[in-house]
Coordinates of C-alpha atoms in Angstrom, one line a residue:
M1 CA 0.0 0.0 0.0
A2 CA 1.4 3.4 -1.0
A3 CA 2.3 5.8 1.9
Y4 CA -0.1 8.7 2.6
K5 CA 0.9 12.0 1.0
P6 CA 0.1 15.0 3.2
V7 CA -2.0 17.8 1.7
V8 CA 0.1 20.2 -0.2
V9 CA -0.7 23.8 0.8
P10 CA 0.2 26.1 -2.1
A11 CA 2.5 29.0 -1.1
C12 CA 0.9 32.3 -2.1
P13 CA 2.9 35.5 -2.1
K14 CA 2.0 37.9 0.7
L15 CA 2.1 41.7 0.4
G16 CA 4.0 42.7 3.5
E17 CA 6.3 45.5 4.5
K18 CA 9.7 45.6 2.9
I19 CA 12.4 44.4 5.3
T20 CA 15.2 47.0 5.3
Q21 CA 18.1 47.7 7.6
D22 CA 16.0 50.3 9.4
T23 CA 13.3 47.7 10.0
L24 CA 15.7 45.3 11.5
Y25 CA 17.4 48.0 13.6
W26 CA 14.2 49.5 15.1
R27 CA 12.7 46.0 15.7
G28 CA 15.7 45.3 17.8
Y29 CA 14.0 46.6 21.0
K30 CA 12.7 44.5 23.8
T31 CA 9.0 44.2 24.8
P32 CA 8.1 47.6 26.3
V33 CA 7.8 48.2 30.1
Q34 CA 4.6 50.0 31.1
I35 CA 4.8 52.5 34.0
K36 CA 1.7 54.3 35.3
E37 CA 2.1 58.0 36.2
F38 CA -0.3 60.3 38.0
G39 CA -1.5 62.2 34.9
A40 CA -0.8 62.9 31.2
I41 CA 2.9 63.0 30.5
N42 CA 3.8 66.3 28.9
K43 CA 7.6 66.1 28.8
I44 CA 10.3 63.4 28.9
D45 CA 14.0 64.6 28.9
F46 CA 17.1 62.4 29.1
S47 CA 20.2 63.5 31.1
P48 CA 23.0 64.2 28.6
V49 CA 25.6 62.6 30.9
P50 CA 25.9 58.9 32.1
P51 CA 24.0 57.0 33.5
Y52 CA 21.4 58.8 31.3
N53 CA 18.6 59.0 33.8
Y54 CA 15.4 60.6 32.4
A55 CA 13.0 63.1 33.9
V56 CA 9.2 62.6 33.4
T57 CA 6.9 65.5 34.0
A58 CA 3.3 64.5 34.8
S59 CA 0.6 66.2 36.9
S60 CA 2.3 68.1 39.8
R61 CA 5.4 66.0 40.0
I62 CA 8.7 65.4 38.2
H63 CA 10.0 61.8 38.5
I64 CA 13.6 60.9 37.8
Y65 CA 14.0 57.3 36.5
G66 CA 17.1 55.3 36.0
R67 CA 17.6 53.7 32.6
Y68 CA 16.4 50.2 33.8
S69 CA 14.4 51.2 36.9
Q70 CA 10.6 50.8 37.0
E71 CA 10.3 53.0 40.1
P72 CA 11.4 56.6 40.4
I73 CA 14.8 57.1 42.0
K74 CA 14.0 60.7 42.8
T75 CA 10.9 62.9 42.9
F76 CA 10.4 66.7 42.8
S77 CA 7.0 67.6 44.1
R78 CA 7.3 71.2 45.2
F79 CA 4.6 72.4 42.9
R80 CA 1.2 73.8 43.9
D81 CA -0.3 72.9 40.6
A82 CA 0.6 71.1 37.4
A83 CA 4.3 71.0 36.3
Y84 CA 5.5 71.4 32.8
C85 CA 8.6 70.8 30.6
A86 CA 11.2 69.6 33.1
T87 CA 14.5 70.0 31.2
Y88 CA 18.1 69.0 32.0
R89 CA 21.1 71.4 31.6
D90 CA 23.9 70.2 29.4
D91 CA 26.0 69.0 32.3
G92 CA 23.1 67.1 33.8
R93 CA 23.4 68.8 37.2
L94 CA 20.4 71.2 37.1
L95 CA 16.8 70.8 36.1
A96 CA 14.4 73.6 35.2
A97 CA 10.6 73.3 35.0
G98 CA 7.6 75.6 34.5
S99 CA 4.2 75.3 36.2
E100 CA 0.6 76.2 36.1
D101 CA 1.0 78.9 38.7
S102 CA 3.2 80.9 36.3
N103 CA 6.5 80.3 38.2
I104 CA 9.7 78.6 37.0
Q105 CA 11.7 76.5 39.4
L106 CA 15.3 75.4 39.2
F107 CA 16.4 72.2 41.0
D108 CA 19.7 70.7 41.8
I109 CA 19.6 67.0 40.9
S110 CA 21.2 66.0 44.2
G111 CA 18.8 68.1 46.3
K112 CA 15.0 68.4 46.8
A113 CA 14.2 72.0 47.4
P114 CA 14.3 74.4 44.4
L115 CA 17.6 76.5 44.1
R116 CA 15.9 79.4 42.3
Q117 CA 12.4 80.5 41.5
F118 CA 11.8 82.9 38.6
N119 CA 8.7 85.1 38.8
G120 CA 7.6 87.2 35.8
H121 CA 5.0 85.4 33.8
T122 CA 1.4 86.1 34.5
K123 CA 0.0 82.8 33.2
P124 CA 1.1 79.1 33.0
V125 CA 4.6 78.5 31.8
H126 CA 4.8 75.6 29.3
V127 CA 8.3 76.1 27.9
V128 CA 11.6 76.1 29.8
G129 CA 15.1 75.5 28.4
F130 CA 18.7 76.3 29.0
L131 CA 20.9 78.3 26.7
S132 CA 24.2 76.6 25.7
D133 CA 26.2 78.9 28.0
K134 CA 24.6 77.1 31.0
Y135 CA 24.0 80.4 32.8
R136 CA 20.7 81.6 31.3
I137 CA 17.2 80.2 30.9
F138 CA 14.5 81.0 28.4
S139 CA 10.8 80.4 29.0
G140 CA 7.5 80.8 27.2
G141 CA 4.0 81.0 28.6
D142 CA 0.3 81.4 28.0
D143 CA 0.7 85.2 28.5
Y144 CA 2.1 85.2 24.9
S145 CA 5.6 86.2 26.2
S146 CA 9.1 84.7 26.0
I147 CA 11.5 85.7 28.7
L148 CA 15.3 85.3 29.1
W149 CA 16.5 84.8 32.7
D150 CA 19.9 85.0 34.4
I151 CA 20.5 82.0 36.7
P152 CA 23.0 83.4 39.3
S153 CA 20.9 86.5 40.1
A154 CA 17.5 84.9 39.3
T155 CA 16.5 88.1 37.4
E156 CA 14.9 88.8 34.1
V157 CA 17.3 89.7 31.3
T158 CA 15.0 90.4 28.4
S159 CA 11.3 89.9 27.7
Y160 CA 9.9 89.4 24.2
R161 CA 6.1 89.8 23.6
E162 CA 5.8 89.2 19.9
H163 CA 3.6 86.1 19.8
T164 CA -0.2 86.6 19.7
D165 CA -1.2 83.3 21.2
Y166 CA 0.1 80.7 23.7
V167 CA 3.8 79.8 23.5
R168 CA 3.9 76.1 23.9
C169 CA 7.3 74.9 22.7
G170 CA 10.9 76.0 22.3
C171 CA 14.5 74.9 22.0
A172 CA 18.0 76.5 22.2
S173 CA 20.9 76.5 19.7
K174 CA 23.9 74.4 20.7
V175 CA 26.1 76.4 18.3
N176 CA 25.3 79.9 19.4
A177 CA 24.8 80.6 23.1
D178 CA 22.5 83.7 22.4
V179 CA 20.0 82.0 20.0
F180 CA 16.8 80.3 21.0
I181 CA 13.5 79.5 19.2
T182 CA 9.9 79.4 20.3
G183 CA 6.7 78.1 18.7
S184 CA 3.2 79.3 19.4
Y185 CA -0.4 78.6 18.7
D186 CA -0.4 81.7 16.5
H187 CA 1.0 79.4 13.8
T188 CA 4.5 81.0 13.9
V189 CA 8.0 80.0 14.9
K190 CA 10.2 82.8 16.0
L191 CA 14.0 82.9 16.3
F192 CA 15.4 85.2 19.0
D193 CA 18.9 86.5 19.6
A194 CA 19.6 87.6 23.2
R195 CA 21.8 90.5 21.8
T196 CA 18.8 92.1 20.0
K197 CA 15.5 93.5 21.3
G198 CA 13.3 91.5 19.0
S199 CA 13.0 88.4 17.0
V200 CA 15.5 88.0 14.1
M201 CA 13.4 85.6 12.1
T202 CA 9.7 84.6 11.8
I203 CA 8.5 81.4 10.1
E204 CA 4.9 80.7 9.3
H205 CA 4.1 77.1 10.0
G206 CA 0.4 77.3 9.1
Y207 CA -1.0 75.5 12.1
P208 CA -0.7 75.8 15.9
V209 CA 2.9 74.8 16.6
E210 CA 3.2 71.9 19.1
S211 CA 7.0 71.2 19.0
V212 CA 10.2 72.6 17.5
L213 CA 13.6 71.0 17.1
L214 CA 16.9 72.5 15.9
F215 CA 19.5 70.2 14.3
P216 CA 22.9 70.1 16.2
S217 CA 24.5 72.0 13.3
G218 CA 22.1 74.8 13.9
G219 CA 21.3 75.1 10.1
L220 CA 18.0 73.2 10.0
L221 CA 14.9 73.7 12.0
V222 CA 12.0 71.2 12.3
S223 CA 8.5 72.4 13.4
A224 CA 5.4 70.2 14.1
G225 CA 1.8 71.3 14.2
G226 CA -1.4 70.0 12.9
R227 CA -0.7 66.9 10.8
Y228 CA 2.4 68.4 9.4
V229 CA 6.1 68.1 10.2
K230 CA 8.1 70.8 8.3
V231 CA 11.8 71.3 7.8
W232 CA 13.2 74.8 7.3
D233 CA 16.6 76.1 6.3
V234 CA 17.6 78.7 8.8
L235 CA 20.7 79.8 7.0
K236 CA 18.6 80.7 3.9
G237 CA 16.2 82.9 5.9
G238 CA 13.7 80.2 6.9
Q239 CA 13.2 78.6 3.5
L240 CA 10.9 75.6 3.5
L241 CA 12.7 72.5 2.5
V242 CA 10.1 69.8 2.9
S243 CA 6.6 69.3 4.4
L244 CA 5.8 65.9 5.7
K245 CA 2.2 64.7 6.2
N246 CA 2.4 61.1 7.4
H247 CA 0.2 61.4 10.5
H248 CA -3.6 61.3 10.7
K249 CA -3.9 63.6 13.7
T250 CA -1.9 66.4 15.4
V251 CA 1.8 65.9 15.8
T252 CA 2.8 66.6 19.4
C253 CA 6.5 65.8 19.8
L254 CA 9.8 65.6 17.9
C255 CA 13.1 63.9 18.6
L256 CA 16.4 63.2 16.9
N257 CA 18.6 60.1 17.3
S258 CA 22.2 60.5 18.5
S259 CA 23.7 60.6 14.9
G260 CA 21.1 63.1 13.6
Q261 CA 20.3 60.8 10.7
R262 CA 16.8 59.8 11.9
L263 CA 14.0 62.1 13.0
L264 CA 11.2 60.8 15.2
S265 CA 7.7 62.3 15.5
G266 CA 4.9 61.3 17.9
S267 CA 1.2 62.1 17.3
L268 CA -2.3 61.8 18.7
D269 CA -2.9 59.1 16.1
R270 CA -1.0 56.7 18.4
H271 CA 2.0 56.4 16.0
V272 CA 5.7 57.2 16.2
K273 CA 7.1 57.8 12.7
I274 CA 10.8 57.5 12.0
Y275 CA 12.2 59.5 9.0
S276 CA 15.5 59.5 7.3
T277 CA 17.0 63.0 7.4
T278 CA 18.5 62.5 3.9
S279 CA 15.4 61.5 2.0
Y280 CA 12.7 62.5 4.6
K281 CA 10.9 59.3 3.9
V282 CA 9.3 57.1 6.6
V283 CA 11.7 54.2 7.3
H284 CA 9.8 52.7 10.2
S285 CA 6.9 53.3 12.6
F286 CA 5.8 52.2 16.1
N287 CA 2.1 51.8 17.1
Y288 CA 1.0 52.5 20.7
A289 CA -2.2 52.0 22.7
T290 CA -3.3 55.6 23.1
S291 CA -2.4 59.2 21.9
I292 CA 1.2 60.3 22.4
L293 CA 2.1 63.6 24.1
S294 CA 5.9 63.2 24.6
L295 CA 8.8 61.3 23.2
A296 CA 12.5 60.9 24.0
L297 CA 15.4 58.8 22.8
S298 CA 18.5 58.2 25.0
P299 CA 21.8 59.7 24.0
E300 CA 23.1 56.3 22.9
D301 CA 19.8 55.2 21.3
E302 CA 19.6 52.5 23.8
T303 CA 16.1 53.4 25.1
I304 CA 12.9 54.9 23.6
V305 CA 10.5 56.4 26.1
V306 CA 7.0 57.5 25.1
G307 CA 4.5 59.4 27.3
M308 CA 0.8 59.1 26.6
T309 CA -2.4 61.0 27.4
N310 CA -3.6 58.2 29.8
G311 CA -0.5 58.7 32.0
V312 CA 1.2 55.5 30.9
L313 CA 5.0 55.7 30.3
N314 CA 6.1 53.2 27.6
V315 CA 9.8 52.3 27.9
K316 CA 11.6 50.1 25.3
H317 CA 15.2 49.0 25.8
R318 CA 17.5 47.8 23.0
K319 CA 18.3 44.1 23.0
P320 CA 21.9 43.4 23.8
E321 CA 23.9 41.8 21.0
E322 CA 24.0 38.1 21.8
R323 CA 26.9 35.9 20.9
D324 CA 26.0 32.5 19.6
E325 CA 28.1 30.2 21.9
K326 CA 27.0 27.2 19.9
S327 CA 28.5 28.6 16.7
Q328 CA 31.8 29.5 18.5
K329 CA 32.1 26.0 20.0
K330 CA 33.9 23.7 17.7
R331 CA 31.9 20.8 16.5
Q332 CA 33.5 17.4 17.1
P333 CA 34.0 15.3 13.9
A334 CA 31.6 12.3 13.5
Y335 CA 32.8 8.8 14.1
R336 CA 33.0 7.9 10.5
T337 CA 35.5 10.8 10.0
Y338 CA 38.0 9.0 12.2
V339 CA 37.4 5.7 10.4
K340 CA 37.3 6.7 6.8
G341 CA 38.6 10.3 6.8
R342 CA 36.8 13.6 6.3
T343 CA 36.9 13.5 2.5
Y344 CA 35.8 9.9 2.0
M345 CA 33.1 9.4 -0.7
P346 CA 31.0 6.3 -0.9
K347 CA 32.0 3.8 -3.6
Q348 CA 29.8 2.0 -6.1
E349 CA 29.9 -1.3 -4.2
D350 CA 29.2 0.4 -0.8
F351 CA 25.7 0.0 0.7
C352 CA 24.5 3.2 2.3
V353 CA 22.0 3.0 5.1
S354 CA 19.8 6.0 5.5
K355 CA 17.8 6.8 8.6
P356 CA 14.1 6.7 8.1
V357 CA 12.5 10.1 8.3
K358 CA 9.5 10.2 10.6
R359 CA 6.7 12.4 9.3
V360 CA 4.5 14.1 11.8
L361 CA 1.1 14.5 10.3
R362 CA -1.2 17.4 11.2
K363 CA -4.6 16.8 12.6
Y364 CA -6.4 17.3 9.3
D365 CA -4.0 15.0 7.5
K366 CA -4.6 12.2 10.1
L367 CA -8.3 12.6 9.6
L368 CA -8.0 12.5 5.8
K369 CA -5.7 9.5 6.0
S370 CA -8.5 7.7 7.9
F371 CA -11.1 9.0 5.3
Q372 CA -13.0 11.1 7.9
S373 CA -13.9 13.9 5.4
S374 CA -16.4 15.9 7.6
K375 CA -14.1 15.9 10.6
A376 CA -11.1 17.0 8.5
L377 CA -13.1 19.9 7.3
D378 CA -14.1 20.8 10.8
A379 CA -10.4 20.7 11.8
V380 CA -9.5 23.4 9.3
L381 CA -12.6 25.6 10.2
E382 CA -11.2 26.2 13.7
P383 CA -10.7 30.0 14.2
P384 CA -6.8 29.9 14.5
I385 CA -6.5 28.2 11.1
M386 CA -9.4 29.9 9.4
L387 CA -8.2 33.4 10.4
H388 CA -4.4 33.2 10.2
T389 CA -3.8 30.5 7.6
P390 CA -6.9 30.4 5.3
E391 CA -4.8 28.8 2.5
V392 CA -4.8 25.6 4.6
T393 CA -8.6 25.6 4.8
V394 CA -8.9 26.1 1.1
A395 CA -6.2 23.4 0.4
V396 CA -8.2 20.8 2.4
M397 CA -11.4 21.8 0.5
Q398 CA -9.5 21.3 -2.7
E399 CA -8.3 17.9 -1.6
L400 CA -11.8 16.8 -0.7
H401 CA -13.1 18.1 -4.0
Q402 CA -10.5 16.0 -5.9
R403 CA -11.5 12.9 -3.8
G404 CA -15.2 13.6 -4.6
T405 CA -16.2 13.8 -1.0
L406 CA -16.6 17.6 -0.6
R407 CA -20.4 17.5 -0.9
S408 CA -20.8 14.9 1.8
A409 CA -18.4 16.8 4.0
L410 CA -20.5 20.0 3.6
A411 CA -23.8 18.2 4.2
G412 CA -25.4 17.3 7.5
R413 CA -24.2 20.4 9.5
D414 CA -26.1 22.3 12.2
E415 CA -26.9 26.0 12.3
K416 CA -23.6 27.0 14.1
Q417 CA -21.4 25.0 11.6
V418 CA -23.2 26.4 8.6
N419 CA -22.8 29.9 9.9
L420 CA -19.1 29.4 10.4
L421 CA -18.7 27.9 6.9
L422 CA -20.6 30.7 5.2
T423 CA -18.7 33.4 7.2
F424 CA -15.4 32.0 5.9
V425 CA -16.6 31.7 2.3
A426 CA -18.2 35.3 2.3
R427 CA -15.0 36.8 3.7
R428 CA -12.5 35.0 1.4
V429 CA -14.3 34.4 -1.9
I430 CA -13.2 37.8 -3.2
E431 CA -9.5 36.9 -2.8
P432 CA -8.2 35.9 -6.3
R433 CA -6.1 33.0 -4.9
F434 CA -9.2 31.4 -3.3
T435 CA -12.0 32.4 -5.7
P436 CA -12.1 29.3 -8.0
M437 CA -12.4 26.9 -5.1
L438 CA -14.7 28.9 -2.9
V439 CA -17.1 29.6 -5.8
T440 CA -17.5 25.8 -6.1
V441 CA -18.0 25.5 -2.3
A442 CA -20.6 28.3 -2.4
D443 CA -22.5 26.5 -5.1
M444 CA -22.6 23.3 -3.2
I445 CA -23.7 24.9 0.0
T446 CA -26.5 26.7 -1.8
D447 CA -27.7 23.4 -3.4
I448 CA -27.5 21.5 -0.1
Y449 CA -29.1 24.0 2.2
Q450 CA -31.6 25.7 -0.1
P451 CA -34.5 23.7 1.3
V452 CA -33.9 25.0 4.8
V453 CA -33.6 28.7 3.8
G454 CA -35.9 30.8 5.9
Q455 CA -35.8 28.5 9.0
S456 CA -32.8 30.2 10.6
A457 CA -32.3 34.0 10.8
I458 CA -28.5 33.6 11.3
V459 CA -28.0 31.4 8.3
D460 CA -30.2 33.7 6.1
K461 CA -28.1 36.7 7.2
Q462 CA -24.9 34.9 6.1
F463 CA -26.4 34.0 2.7
L464 CA -27.3 37.7 2.2
K465 CA -23.7 38.7 3.1
L466 CA -22.4 36.1 0.6
Q467 CA -24.7 37.5 -2.1
E468 CA -23.6 41.1 -1.3
A469 CA -19.9 40.2 -1.4
I470 CA -20.2 38.4 -4.7
G471 CA -22.3 41.3 -6.1
K472 CA -19.7 43.8 -5.1
E473 CA -17.0 41.7 -6.7
I474 CA -18.9 41.5 -9.9
D475 CA -19.3 45.3 -10.0
Y476 CA -15.6 45.7 -9.4
Q477 CA -14.8 43.3 -12.2
E478 CA -17.1 45.2 -14.6
E479 CA -15.5 48.5 -13.7
L480 CA -12.0 47.0 -14.2
L481 CA -13.1 45.7 -17.6
E482 CA -14.3 49.2 -18.5
V483 CA -10.9 50.7 -17.4
L484 CA -9.1 48.0 -19.3
G485 CA -11.1 48.9 -22.4
M486 CA -10.2 52.6 -22.0
M487 CA -6.5 51.8 -21.6
D488 CA -6.6 49.6 -24.7
T489 CA -8.1 52.5 -26.7
L490 CA -5.4 54.9 -25.5
F491 CA -2.6 52.4 -26.3
A492 CA -4.1 51.8 -29.8
T493 CA -4.3 55.6 -30.4
F494 CA -0.6 56.0 -29.3
T495 CA 0.4 53.2 -31.5
K496 CA -1.3 54.7 -34.6
K497 CA 0.2 58.1 -33.9
R498 CA 3.7 56.6 -33.5
D499 CA 3.3 54.6 -36.8
A500 CA 2.1 57.7 -38.6
H501 CA 5.0 59.7 -37.2
L502 CA 7.5 57.1 -38.4
E503 CA 6.0 56.9 -41.9
E504 CA 6.1 60.7 -42.1
N505 CA 9.8 60.7 -41.1
K506 CA 10.5 58.0 -43.7
S507 CA 8.7 60.0 -46.5
N508 CA 10.6 63.2 -45.5
G509 CA 13.9 61.3 -45.7
L510 CA 13.1 59.9 -49.2
T511 CA 12.1 63.4 -50.4
T512 CA 15.3 64.8 -49.1
E513 CA 17.4 62.2 -50.9
T514 CA 15.4 62.8 -54.1
N515 CA 16.1 66.6 -53.9
R516 CA 19.8 65.9 -53.3
N517 CA 20.0 63.7 -56.4

């Protein structure tokens, strides 16, 4: 008796994402750690010095987390109301934050009480940052003003009141210690120089500005607002280089990786998009559970931290590079190597004994082997197979059809089984790779269960869904045929024009030769 041959499942090409070096790199992060904060997380900032702790601003507290800690290692809670935008100084020793009560507080990382308090705003302060000289702070608030402060004396140096709406974001230049940038809900981004009394450049973003970012070189500026991320050339007077519209909702935060070659943007649409700064195309994206308010990447790109509107902090650590000990360990030669030698080849008179290969049959193959057609069909209609590997279900139907037992396998089913079968057929019949087989299955089901139509509302509903799916597919095919006819007409017209043009050129060439003769 011939051995049973398992069902051959045809391999169909899948339209998936293209695997690139960026895909492999950004997938190289561990499963995220979830940390619950007291409120929406409006700012995450990494310390620029080892061990690269990060400050999380949420509600009326600032929590300092170690890179791998799930509990805060330090907490600053000297705020009467909500705290905003806790930011590290370049040496990682000081931390500045704004607040809902219009004050700015300066903390020493090793202490608890604020070192300085800056009073001058009349409304909540949402933007705080250090200039690169480390001795001045800039701030922006809901009173439409941007103020420059002196840290040693805790006094106001200069005040700018050029915005006409809330100032909600800002950043400082790392190249020039006098330059800082603010973004406002008045749709503008303004560049200020501490040596002048007003802004030196105004850029119109077109939407309320939620985040701004300056490249380390100081030549390129990125602004985010609405669904747009825009890149500007500061050295050319604020010329727009590129406008990116890859998010479906408002973009709330921006971030650069350590090399400056990748730009990250977070949005209320729950996605983080990663762009190449050479082509400005999306090279990868992350999906999160809820809307994103803040985003930060550690200085060595080891950790990605995302803050969300529901107060959840999502932390992803990069997987360490594992060395394969098995591959390094030298494999011992087989016994026959010692007896015959490594390069020994079997001779014609040698009798080679091969080990029998044991085949492990799947459940549906075992049932088909014992000629249990109905049970084999039930086995491939289980949700895990039906949803994730529908090609297996269709392959078993094809096998039953070739054996001539498909009709008997489909018959004799109860309401629940018929409902499951019709659901699968209605969902997959429009896929070209399954259509020929499933049309046959649909015909058989209709013939078998036509006498009981009207006795079950559930089954009747599935028949209507099947009819609707097939009707839509027929309409699509008719439209495609019409488009194909139009394209054929256009191609025929182009061919005629080309032939006429070639004949005209030939006749002109002959006329010219005749005139020369």
